[in-house]
PDB file of N, CA and C in Angstrom:
ATOM      1  N   MET A   1       4.342   8.989  18.366  1.00 51.00           N
ATOM      2  CA  MET A   1       3.877   7.622  18.419  1.00 51.00           C
ATOM      3  C   MET A   1       2.414   7.597  17.987  1.00 51.00           C
ATOM      4  N   THR A   2       2.076   6.718  17.082  1.00 65.00           N
ATOM      5  CA  THR A   2       0.725   6.621  16.569  1.00 65.00           C
ATOM      6  C   THR A   2      -0.097   5.696  17.456  1.00 65.00           C
ATOM      7  N   GLN A   3      -1.281   6.166  17.838  1.00 70.00           N
ATOM      8  CA  GLN A   3      -2.168   5.339  18.634  1.00 70.00           C
ATOM      9  C   GLN A   3      -3.290   4.826  17.749  1.00 70.00           C
ATOM     10  N   ILE A   4      -3.681   3.618  18.001  1.00 69.00           N
ATOM     11  CA  ILE A   4      -4.781   3.011  17.257  1.00 69.00           C
ATOM     12  C   ILE A   4      -6.035   3.180  18.097  1.00 69.00           C
ATOM     13  N   THR A   5      -7.017   3.802  17.497  1.00 74.00           N
ATOM     14  CA  THR A   5      -8.263   4.044  18.220  1.00 74.00           C
ATOM     15  C   THR A   5      -9.298   3.002  17.822  1.00 74.00           C
ATOM     16  N   PRO A   6     -10.307   2.805  18.652  1.00 73.00           N
ATOM     17  CA  PRO A   6     -11.375   1.869  18.293  1.00 73.00           C
ATOM     18  C   PRO A   6     -12.089   2.274  17.001  1.00 73.00           C
ATOM     19  N   ASP A   7     -12.167   3.567  16.740  1.00 75.00           N
ATOM     20  CA  ASP A   7     -12.810   4.020  15.500  1.00 75.00           C
ATOM     21  C   ASP A   7     -12.039   3.557  14.276  1.00 75.00           C
ATOM     22  N   GLN A   8     -10.710   3.576  14.354  1.00 74.00           N
ATOM     23  CA  GLN A   8      -9.903   3.111  13.241  1.00 74.00           C
ATOM     24  C   GLN A   8     -10.098   1.618  13.000  1.00 74.00           C
ATOM     25  N   ILE A   9     -10.173   0.869  14.074  1.00 73.00           N
ATOM     26  CA  ILE A   9     -10.368  -0.583  13.959  1.00 73.00           C
ATOM     27  C   ILE A   9     -11.739  -0.872  13.350  1.00 73.00           C
ATOM     28  N   LEU A  10     -12.763  -0.167  13.826  1.00 73.00           N
ATOM     29  CA  LEU A  10     -14.105  -0.361  13.262  1.00 73.00           C
ATOM     30  C   LEU A  10     -14.158   0.017  11.791  1.00 73.00           C
ATOM     31  N   ALA A  11     -13.465   1.083  11.414  1.00 76.00           N
ATOM     32  CA  ALA A  11     -13.444   1.497  10.011  1.00 76.00           C
ATOM     33  C   ALA A  11     -12.795   0.418   9.146  1.00 76.00           C
ATOM     34  N   GLN A  12     -11.698  -0.175   9.635  1.00 74.00           N
ATOM     35  CA  GLN A  12     -11.055  -1.245   8.881  1.00 74.00           C
ATOM     36  C   GLN A  12     -11.959  -2.461   8.770  1.00 74.00           C
ATOM     37  N   MET A  13     -12.659  -2.784   9.857  1.00 72.00           N
ATOM     38  CA  MET A  13     -13.566  -3.934   9.829  1.00 72.00           C
ATOM     39  C   MET A  13     -14.698  -3.696   8.833  1.00 72.00           C
ATOM     40  N   ARG A  14     -15.209  -2.479   8.794  1.00 76.00           N
ATOM     41  CA  ARG A  14     -16.274  -2.159   7.830  1.00 76.00           C
ATOM     42  C   ARG A  14     -15.775  -2.268   6.397  1.00 76.00           C
ATOM     43  N   GLN A  15     -14.546  -1.797   6.142  1.00 77.00           N
ATOM     44  CA  GLN A  15     -13.981  -1.899   4.804  1.00 77.00           C
ATOM     45  C   GLN A  15     -13.817  -3.355   4.392  1.00 77.00           C
ATOM     46  N   LEU A  16     -13.344  -4.187   5.300  1.00 73.00           N
ATOM     47  CA  LEU A  16     -13.177  -5.605   4.994  1.00 73.00           C
ATOM     48  C   LEU A  16     -14.527  -6.281   4.754  1.00 73.00           C
ATOM     49  N   THR A  17     -15.534  -5.885   5.534  1.00 75.00           N
ATOM     50  CA  THR A  17     -16.868  -6.448   5.350  1.00 75.00           C
ATOM     51  C   THR A  17     -17.429  -6.065   3.990  1.00 75.00           C
ATOM     52  N   GLN A  18     -17.259  -4.804   3.620  1.00 77.00           N
ATOM     53  CA  GLN A  18     -17.743  -4.360   2.315  1.00 77.00           C
ATOM     54  C   GLN A  18     -17.007  -5.070   1.186  1.00 77.00           C
ATOM     55  N   ALA A  19     -15.712  -5.258   1.347  1.00 74.00           N
ATOM     56  CA  ALA A  19     -14.939  -5.950   0.323  1.00 74.00           C
ATOM     57  C   ALA A  19     -15.388  -7.398   0.196  1.00 74.00           C
ATOM     58  N   ALA A  20     -15.672  -8.045   1.324  1.00 71.00           N
ATOM     59  CA  ALA A  20     -16.135  -9.432   1.287  1.00 71.00           C
ATOM     60  C   ALA A  20     -17.517  -9.535   0.663  1.00 71.00           C
ATOM     61  N   GLN A  21     -18.384  -8.560   0.939  1.00 72.00           N
ATOM     62  CA  GLN A  21     -19.731  -8.596   0.397  1.00 72.00           C
ATOM     63  C   GLN A  21     -19.760  -8.235  -1.084  1.00 72.00           C
ATOM     64  N   SER A  22     -18.778  -7.475  -1.547  1.00 72.00           N
ATOM     65  CA  SER A  22     -18.760  -7.077  -2.948  1.00 72.00           C
ATOM     66  C   SER A  22     -18.336  -8.206  -3.870  1.00 72.00           C
ATOM     67  N   GLN A  23     -17.702  -9.244  -3.301  1.00 62.00           N
ATOM     68  CA  GLN A  23     -17.328 -10.392  -4.115  1.00 62.00           C
ATOM     69  C   GLN A  23     -18.602 -11.129  -4.521  1.00 62.00           C
ATOM     70  N   THR A  24     -18.506 -11.923  -5.563  1.00 49.00           N
ATOM     71  CA  THR A  24     -19.679 -12.651  -6.027  1.00 49.00           C
ATOM     72  C   THR A  24     -20.180 -13.589  -4.947  1.00 49.00           C
ATOM     73  N   SER A  25     -21.487 -13.738  -4.869  1.00 52.00           N
ATOM     74  CA  SER A  25     -22.067 -14.544  -3.808  1.00 52.00           C
ATOM     75  C   SER A  25     -21.924 -16.040  -4.055  1.00 52.00           C
ATOM     76  N   ASN A  26     -21.692 -16.469  -5.285  1.00 48.00           N
ATOM     77  CA  ASN A  26     -21.549 -17.886  -5.595  1.00 48.00           C
ATOM     78  C   ASN A  26     -20.255 -18.106  -6.367  1.00 48.00           C
ATOM     79  N   PRO A  27     -19.110 -18.095  -5.690  1.00 50.00           N
ATOM     80  CA  PRO A  27     -17.852 -18.245  -6.401  1.00 50.00           C
ATOM     81  C   PRO A  27     -17.666 -19.670  -6.909  1.00 50.00           C
ATOM     82  N   VAL A  28     -16.922 -19.792  -7.981  1.00 49.00           N
ATOM     83  CA  VAL A  28     -16.571 -21.100  -8.526  1.00 49.00           C
ATOM     84  C   VAL A  28     -15.535 -21.713  -7.599  1.00 49.00           C
ATOM     85  N   ALA A  29     -15.554 -23.025  -7.444  1.00 49.00           N
ATOM     86  CA  ALA A  29     -14.666 -23.698  -6.502  1.00 49.00           C
ATOM     87  C   ALA A  29     -13.202 -23.382  -6.791  1.00 49.00           C
ATOM     88  N   GLY A  30     -12.811 -23.310  -8.035  1.00 52.00           N
ATOM     89  CA  GLY A  30     -11.429 -23.004  -8.382  1.00 52.00           C
ATOM     90  C   GLY A  30     -11.026 -21.616  -7.939  1.00 52.00           C
ATOM     91  N   SER A  31     -11.911 -20.643  -8.094  1.00 58.00           N
ATOM     92  CA  SER A  31     -11.564 -19.287  -7.686  1.00 58.00           C
ATOM     93  C   SER A  31     -11.541 -19.156  -6.175  1.00 58.00           C
ATOM     94  N   ALA A  32     -12.386 -19.918  -5.460  1.00 58.00           N
ATOM     95  CA  ALA A  32     -12.356 -19.886  -3.996  1.00 58.00           C
ATOM     96  C   ALA A  32     -11.035 -20.463  -3.504  1.00 58.00           C
ATOM     97  N   ASN A  33     -10.604 -21.545  -4.139  1.00 62.00           N
ATOM     98  CA  ASN A  33      -9.327 -22.140  -3.780  1.00 62.00           C
ATOM     99  C   ASN A  33      -8.196 -21.162  -4.069  1.00 62.00           C
ATOM    100  N   SER A  34      -8.281 -20.493  -5.196  1.00 74.00           N
ATOM    101  CA  SER A  34      -7.265 -19.525  -5.574  1.00 74.00           C
ATOM    102  C   SER A  34      -7.241 -18.349  -4.608  1.00 74.00           C
ATOM    103  N   SER A  35      -8.410 -17.869  -4.203  1.00 83.00           N
ATOM    104  CA  SER A  35      -8.429 -16.726  -3.298  1.00 83.00           C
ATOM    105  C   SER A  35      -7.897 -17.114  -1.919  1.00 83.00           C
ATOM    106  N   PHE A  36      -8.170 -18.336  -1.460  1.00 80.00           N
ATOM    107  CA  PHE A  36      -7.622 -18.786  -0.186  1.00 80.00           C
ATOM    108  C   PHE A  36      -6.105 -18.881  -0.270  1.00 80.00           C
ATOM    109  N   THR A  37      -5.624 -19.430  -1.369  1.00 84.00           N
ATOM    110  CA  THR A  37      -4.184 -19.549  -1.569  1.00 84.00           C
ATOM    111  C   THR A  37      -3.539 -18.173  -1.613  1.00 84.00           C
ATOM    112  N   ASP A  38      -4.175 -17.248  -2.325  1.00 88.00           N
ATOM    113  CA  ASP A  38      -3.642 -15.891  -2.401  1.00 88.00           C
ATOM    114  C   ASP A  38      -3.651 -15.218  -1.040  1.00 88.00           C
ATOM    115  N   ALA A  39      -4.717 -15.416  -0.275  1.00 86.00           N
ATOM    116  CA  ALA A  39      -4.804 -14.812   1.053  1.00 86.00           C
ATOM    117  C   ALA A  39      -3.721 -15.373   1.980  1.00 86.00           C
ATOM    118  N   MET A  40      -3.522 -16.673   1.950  1.00 85.00           N
ATOM    119  CA  MET A  40      -2.485 -17.280   2.795  1.00 85.00           C
ATOM    120  C   MET A  40      -1.096 -16.826   2.359  1.00 85.00           C
ATOM    121  N   SER A  41      -0.877 -16.770   1.073  1.00 89.00           N
ATOM    122  CA  SER A  41       0.422 -16.325   0.567  1.00 89.00           C
ATOM    123  C   SER A  41       0.695 -14.884   0.980  1.00 89.00           C
ATOM    124  N   SER A  42      -0.310 -14.044   0.861  1.00 89.00           N
ATOM    125  CA  SER A  42      -0.165 -12.646   1.257  1.00 89.00           C
ATOM    126  C   SER A  42       0.100 -12.522   2.757  1.00 89.00           C
ATOM    127  N   ALA A  43      -0.607 -13.305   3.550  1.00 89.00           N
ATOM    128  CA  ALA A  43      -0.416 -13.259   5.001  1.00 89.00           C
ATOM    129  C   ALA A  43       0.989 -13.714   5.383  1.00 89.00           C
ATOM    130  N   LEU A  44       1.480 -14.766   4.740  1.00 91.00           N
ATOM    131  CA  LEU A  44       2.822 -15.254   5.048  1.00 91.00           C
ATOM    132  C   LEU A  44       3.897 -14.264   4.604  1.00 91.00           C
ATOM    133  N   LYS A  45       3.657 -13.579   3.493  1.00 92.00           N
ATOM    134  CA  LYS A  45       4.603 -12.551   3.060  1.00 92.00           C
ATOM    135  C   LYS A  45       4.636 -11.401   4.054  1.00 92.00           C
ATOM    136  N   THR A  46       3.477 -11.057   4.607  1.00 92.00           N
ATOM    137  CA  THR A  46       3.418  -9.991   5.609  1.00 92.00           C
ATOM    138  C   THR A  46       4.157 -10.406   6.872  1.00 92.00           C
ATOM    139  N   VAL A  47       3.959 -11.647   7.311  1.00 92.00           N
ATOM    140  CA  VAL A  47       4.671 -12.151   8.489  1.00 92.00           C
ATOM    141  C   VAL A  47       6.175 -12.105   8.234  1.00 92.00           C
ATOM    142  N   ASN A  48       6.589 -12.531   7.055  1.00 93.00           N
ATOM    143  CA  ASN A  48       8.012 -12.501   6.713  1.00 93.00           C
ATOM    144  C   ASN A  48       8.552 -11.079   6.729  1.00 93.00           C
ATOM    145  N   GLN A  49       7.767 -10.146   6.208  1.00 93.00           N
ATOM    146  CA  GLN A  49       8.184  -8.745   6.192  1.00 93.00           C
ATOM    147  C   GLN A  49       8.361  -8.219   7.623  1.00 93.00           C
ATOM    148  N   TYR A  50       7.420  -8.529   8.508  1.00 93.00           N
ATOM    149  CA  TYR A  50       7.526  -8.107   9.905  1.00 93.00           C
ATOM    150  C   TYR A  50       8.765  -8.709  10.569  1.00 93.00           C
ATOM    151  N   GLN A  51       9.046  -9.981  10.272  1.00 93.00           N
ATOM    152  CA  GLN A  51      10.214 -10.623  10.868  1.00 93.00           C
ATOM    153  C   GLN A  51      11.510 -10.013  10.354  1.00 93.00           C
ATOM    154  N   MET A  52      11.540  -9.669   9.084  1.00 94.00           N
ATOM    155  CA  MET A  52      12.733  -9.025   8.521  1.00 94.00           C
ATOM    156  C   MET A  52      12.943  -7.651   9.141  1.00 94.00           C
ATOM    157  N   GLU A  53      11.863  -6.887   9.306  1.00 93.00           N
ATOM    158  CA  GLU A  53      11.972  -5.563   9.924  1.00 93.00           C
ATOM    159  C   GLU A  53      12.465  -5.674  11.366  1.00 93.00           C
ATOM    160  N   ALA A  54      11.945  -6.647  12.097  1.00 93.00           N
ATOM    161  CA  ALA A  54      12.370  -6.839  13.488  1.00 93.00           C
ATOM    162  C   ALA A  54      13.842  -7.246  13.538  1.00 93.00           C
ATOM    163  N   SER A  55      14.251  -8.120  12.646  1.00 93.00           N
ATOM    164  CA  SER A  55      15.650  -8.561  12.605  1.00 93.00           C
ATOM    165  C   SER A  55      16.576  -7.394  12.266  1.00 93.00           C
ATOM    166  N   ASN A  56      16.179  -6.594  11.290  1.00 92.00           N
ATOM    167  CA  ASN A  56      17.001  -5.437  10.917  1.00 92.00           C
ATOM    168  C   ASN A  56      17.093  -4.434  12.065  1.00 92.00           C
ATOM    169  N   ALA A  57      15.985  -4.205  12.750  1.00 91.00           N
ATOM    170  CA  ALA A  57      15.989  -3.271  13.876  1.00 91.00           C
ATOM    171  C   ALA A  57      16.869  -3.797  15.012  1.00 91.00           C
ATOM    172  N   ALA A  58      16.782  -5.091  15.294  1.00 91.00           N
ATOM    173  CA  ALA A  58      17.609  -5.680  16.347  1.00 91.00           C
ATOM    174  C   ALA A  58      19.086  -5.605  15.978  1.00 91.00           C
ATOM    175  N   ASN A  59      19.407  -5.888  14.731  1.00 91.00           N
ATOM    176  CA  ASN A  59      20.807  -5.793  14.287  1.00 91.00           C
ATOM    177  C   ASN A  59      21.319  -4.361  14.383  1.00 91.00           C
ATOM    178  N   SER A  60      20.460  -3.418  14.059  1.00 90.00           N
ATOM    179  CA  SER A  60      20.843  -2.008  14.148  1.00 90.00           C
ATOM    180  C   SER A  60      21.122  -1.601  15.590  1.00 90.00           C
ATOM    181  N   ILE A  61      20.299  -2.089  16.510  1.00 89.00           N
ATOM    182  CA  ILE A  61      20.521  -1.804  17.933  1.00 89.00           C
ATOM    183  C   ILE A  61      21.831  -2.439  18.404  1.00 89.00           C
ATOM    184  N   GLU A  62      22.086  -3.669  17.982  1.00 89.00           N
ATOM    185  CA  GLU A  62      23.303  -4.369  18.388  1.00 89.00           C
ATOM    186  C   GLU A  62      24.560  -3.671  17.878  1.00 89.00           C
ATOM    187  N   ARG A  63      24.484  -3.131  16.676  1.00 88.00           N
ATOM    188  CA  ARG A  63      25.628  -2.418  16.103  1.00 88.00           C
ATOM    189  C   ARG A  63      25.805  -1.040  16.712  1.00 88.00           C
ATOM    190  N   GLY A  64      24.757  -0.524  17.336  1.00 86.00           N
ATOM    191  CA  GLY A  64      24.834   0.799  17.948  1.00 86.00           C
ATOM    192  C   GLY A  64      24.521   1.922  16.992  1.00 86.00           C
ATOM    193  N   ASP A  65      23.883   1.607  15.880  1.00 80.00           N
ATOM    194  CA  ASP A  65      23.477   2.647  14.941  1.00 80.00           C
ATOM    195  C   ASP A  65      22.456   3.558  15.609  1.00 80.00           C
ATOM    196  N   GLY A  66      22.507   4.823  15.323  1.00 76.00           N
ATOM    197  CA  GLY A  66      21.580   5.763  15.940  1.00 76.00           C
ATOM    198  C   GLY A  66      20.259   5.866  15.204  1.00 76.00           C
ATOM    199  N   GLY A  67      20.085   5.137  14.111  1.00 79.00           N
ATOM    200  CA  GLY A  67      18.884   5.275  13.292  1.00 79.00           C
ATOM    201  C   GLY A  67      17.648   4.631  13.881  1.00 79.00           C
ATOM    202  N   VAL A  68      17.818   3.676  14.781  1.00 81.00           N
ATOM    203  CA  VAL A  68      16.668   2.954  15.319  1.00 81.00           C
ATOM    204  C   VAL A  68      16.707   3.043  16.839  1.00 81.00           C
ATOM    205  N   SER A  69      15.576   3.414  17.415  1.00 86.00           N
ATOM    206  CA  SER A  69      15.519   3.465  18.880  1.00 86.00           C
ATOM    207  C   SER A  69      15.157   2.086  19.417  1.00 86.00           C
ATOM    208  N   LEU A  70      15.458   1.888  20.672  1.00 88.00           N
ATOM    209  CA  LEU A  70      15.150   0.615  21.322  1.00 88.00           C
ATOM    210  C   LEU A  70      13.644   0.371  21.338  1.00 88.00           C
ATOM    211  N   VAL A  71      12.877   1.434  21.516  1.00 89.00           N
ATOM    212  CA  VAL A  71      11.414   1.312  21.549  1.00 89.00           C
ATOM    213  C   VAL A  71      10.896   0.807  20.208  1.00 89.00           C
ATOM    214  N   LYS A  72      11.387   1.377  19.108  1.00 88.00           N
ATOM    215  CA  LYS A  72      10.939   0.945  17.786  1.00 88.00           C
ATOM    216  C   LYS A  72      11.352  -0.499  17.503  1.00 88.00           C
ATOM    217  N   ALA A  73      12.522  -0.879  17.979  1.00 89.00           N
ATOM    218  CA  ALA A  73      12.974  -2.256  17.789  1.00 89.00           C
ATOM    219  C   ALA A  73      12.090  -3.227  18.567  1.00 89.00           C
ATOM    220  N   MET A  74      11.721  -2.859  19.781  1.00 92.00           N
ATOM    221  CA  MET A  74      10.854  -3.726  20.581  1.00 92.00           C
ATOM    222  C   MET A  74       9.455  -3.816  19.980  1.00 92.00           C
ATOM    223  N   ILE A  75       8.945  -2.713  19.461  1.00 91.00           N
ATOM    224  CA  ILE A  75       7.628  -2.730  18.817  1.00 91.00           C
ATOM    225  C   ILE A  75       7.666  -3.623  17.589  1.00 91.00           C
ATOM    226  N   ALA A  76       8.723  -3.507  16.793  1.00 91.00           N
ATOM    227  CA  ALA A  76       8.862  -4.363  15.610  1.00 91.00           C
ATOM    228  C   ALA A  76       8.944  -5.830  16.010  1.00 91.00           C
ATOM    229  N   SER A  77       9.643  -6.099  17.096  1.00 92.00           N
ATOM    230  CA  SER A  77       9.755  -7.473  17.580  1.00 92.00           C
ATOM    231  C   SER A  77       8.404  -8.019  18.028  1.00 92.00           C
ATOM    232  N   GLN A  78       7.652  -7.234  18.756  1.00 93.00           N
ATOM    233  CA  GLN A  78       6.335  -7.674  19.220  1.00 93.00           C
ATOM    234  C   GLN A  78       5.362  -7.830  18.055  1.00 93.00           C
ATOM    235  N   LYS A  79       5.429  -6.930  17.086  1.00 92.00           N
ATOM    236  CA  LYS A  79       4.572  -7.025  15.908  1.00 92.00           C
ATOM    237  C   LYS A  79       4.862  -8.319  15.152  1.00 92.00           C
ATOM    238  N   SER A  80       6.150  -8.633  15.034  1.00 92.00           N
ATOM    239  CA  SER A  80       6.569  -9.866  14.379  1.00 92.00           C
ATOM    240  C   SER A  80       6.075 -11.088  15.145  1.00 92.00           C
ATOM    241  N   SER A  81       6.189 -11.044  16.456  1.00 92.00           N
ATOM    242  CA  SER A  81       5.771 -12.167  17.291  1.00 92.00           C
ATOM    243  C   SER A  81       4.267 -12.406  17.191  1.00 92.00           C
ATOM    244  N   VAL A  82       3.488 -11.348  17.248  1.00 92.00           N
ATOM    245  CA  VAL A  82       2.028 -11.479  17.159  1.00 92.00           C
ATOM    246  C   VAL A  82       1.622 -12.015  15.789  1.00 92.00           C
ATOM    247  N   ALA A  83       2.241 -11.501  14.726  1.00 91.00           N
ATOM    248  CA  ALA A  83       1.909 -11.968  13.379  1.00 91.00           C
ATOM    249  C   ALA A  83       2.263 -13.439  13.210  1.00 91.00           C
ATOM    250  N   PHE A  84       3.416 -13.852  13.737  1.00 92.00           N
ATOM    251  CA  PHE A  84       3.821 -15.249  13.633  1.00 92.00           C
ATOM    252  C   PHE A  84       2.874 -16.150  14.424  1.00 92.00           C
ATOM    253  N   ASP A  85       2.515 -15.730  15.635  1.00 92.00           N
ATOM    254  CA  ASP A  85       1.583 -16.520  16.447  1.00 92.00           C
ATOM    255  C   ASP A  85       0.237 -16.671  15.740  1.00 92.00           C
ATOM    256  N   ALA A  86      -0.236 -15.602  15.104  1.00 91.00           N
ATOM    257  CA  ALA A  86      -1.505 -15.673  14.371  1.00 91.00           C
ATOM    258  C   ALA A  86      -1.396 -16.645  13.198  1.00 91.00           C
ATOM    259  N   ALA A  87      -0.269 -16.613  12.496  1.00 91.00           N
ATOM    260  CA  ALA A  87      -0.081 -17.528  11.365  1.00 91.00           C
ATOM    261  C   ALA A  87      -0.042 -18.977  11.842  1.00 91.00           C
ATOM    262  N   VAL A  88       0.597 -19.219  12.974  1.00 92.00           N
ATOM    263  CA  VAL A  88       0.645 -20.578  13.520  1.00 92.00           C
ATOM    264  C   VAL A  88      -0.755 -21.043  13.923  1.00 92.00           C
ATOM    265  N   GLN A  89      -1.553 -20.167  14.511  1.00 92.00           N
ATOM    266  CA  GLN A  89      -2.916 -20.528  14.895  1.00 92.00           C
ATOM    267  C   GLN A  89      -3.770 -20.852  13.671  1.00 92.00           C
ATOM    268  N   VAL A  90      -3.616 -20.079  12.600  1.00 90.00           N
ATOM    269  CA  VAL A  90      -4.354 -20.374  11.367  1.00 90.00           C
ATOM    270  C   VAL A  90      -3.927 -21.726  10.818  1.00 90.00           C
ATOM    271  N   ARG A  91      -2.627 -21.980  10.826  1.00 90.00           N
ATOM    272  CA  ARG A  91      -2.141 -23.276  10.345  1.00 90.00           C
ATOM    273  C   ARG A  91      -2.714 -24.413  11.175  1.00 90.00           C
ATOM    274  N   ASN A  92      -2.741 -24.236  12.491  1.00 92.00           N
ATOM    275  CA  ASN A  92      -3.287 -25.279  13.362  1.00 92.00           C
ATOM    276  C   ASN A  92      -4.762 -25.532  13.067  1.00 92.00           C
ATOM    277  N   ARG A  93      -5.509 -24.475  12.821  1.00 92.00           N
ATOM    278  CA  ARG A  93      -6.937 -24.628  12.507  1.00 92.00           C
ATOM    279  C   ARG A  93      -7.134 -25.341  11.170  1.00 92.00           C
ATOM    280  N   VAL A  94      -6.312 -25.007  10.194  1.00 90.00           N
ATOM    281  CA  VAL A  94      -6.420 -25.655   8.884  1.00 90.00           C
ATOM    282  C   VAL A  94      -6.084 -27.135   8.998  1.00 90.00           C
ATOM    283  N   VAL A  95      -5.040 -27.465   9.727  1.00 91.00           N
ATOM    284  CA  VAL A  95      -4.662 -28.870   9.917  1.00 91.00           C
ATOM    285  C   VAL A  95      -5.758 -29.619  10.659  1.00 91.00           C
ATOM    286  N   SER A  96      -6.330 -28.990  11.679  1.00 92.00           N
ATOM    287  CA  SER A  96      -7.409 -29.619  12.436  1.00 92.00           C
ATOM    288  C   SER A  96      -8.629 -29.865  11.545  1.00 92.00           C
ATOM    289  N   ALA A  97      -8.979 -28.882  10.724  1.00 91.00           N
ATOM    290  CA  ALA A  97     -10.113 -29.051   9.813  1.00 91.00           C
ATOM    291  C   ALA A  97      -9.836 -30.166   8.805  1.00 91.00           C
ATOM    292  N   TYR A  98      -8.626 -30.224   8.299  1.00 90.00           N
ATOM    293  CA  TYR A  98      -8.248 -31.282   7.356  1.00 90.00           C
ATOM    294  C   TYR A  98      -8.373 -32.657   8.020  1.00 90.00           C
ATOM    295  N   GLN A  99      -7.886 -32.772   9.247  1.00 91.00           N
ATOM    296  CA  GLN A  99      -7.972 -34.047   9.942  1.00 91.00           C
ATOM    297  C   GLN A  99      -9.419 -34.439  10.216  1.00 91.00           C
ATOM    298  N   ASP A 100     -10.260 -33.462  10.565  1.00 91.00           N
ATOM    299  CA  ASP A 100     -11.682 -33.744  10.779  1.00 91.00           C
ATOM    300  C   ASP A 100     -12.338 -34.253   9.501  1.00 91.00           C
ATOM    301  N   ILE A 101     -12.010 -33.641   8.401  1.00 90.00           N
ATOM    302  CA  ILE A 101     -12.587 -34.061   7.118  1.00 90.00           C
ATOM    303  C   ILE A 101     -12.092 -35.451   6.744  1.00 90.00           C
ATOM    304  N   MET A 102     -10.817 -35.726   6.970  1.00 90.00           N
ATOM    305  CA  MET A 102     -10.283 -37.054   6.619  1.00 90.00           C
ATOM    306  C   MET A 102     -10.844 -38.146   7.512  1.00 90.00           C
ATOM    307  N   ASN A 103     -11.272 -37.819   8.728  1.00 90.00           N
ATOM    308  CA  ASN A 103     -11.813 -38.813   9.644  1.00 90.00           C
ATOM    309  C   ASN A 103     -13.321 -39.001   9.510  1.00 90.00           C
ATOM    310  N   MET A 104     -13.948 -38.257   8.617  1.00 87.00           N
ATOM    311  CA  MET A 104     -15.389 -38.407   8.417  1.00 87.00           C
ATOM    312  C   MET A 104     -15.692 -39.732   7.735  1.00 87.00           C
ATOM    313  N   PRO A 105     -16.729 -40.411   8.210  1.00 83.00           N
ATOM    314  CA  PRO A 105     -17.114 -41.656   7.531  1.00 83.00           C
ATOM    315  C   PRO A 105     -17.782 -41.338   6.202  1.00 83.00           C
ATOM    316  N   LEU A 106     -17.587 -42.211   5.247  1.00 77.00           N
ATOM    317  CA  LEU A 106     -18.192 -42.012   3.928  1.00 77.00           C
ATOM    318  C   LEU A 106     -19.542 -42.599   3.845  1.00 77.00           C
TER     319      LEU A 106
END
């Protein structure tokens, strides 16, 4: 079983920070829109992938196949649940921001 250490999390955060800083400091509005769209699309594809893996693992357990353990199926299920909850929270924040912008006086 692989354990995630705080050092691994910090290393990933540093890599993401460096990647964000390496982008141009003054992006064109079209490319910013494109990068947001690409990021959301990528995140939703990842959520879908996690849900498919969890579904396949659950089906394998139900059929009694020996290839997947109950522990791995539960981990896949929890990973899928956390990813979906995060996607819903991002959607809620985007909708809230949109509503705030639409309610601003001109």
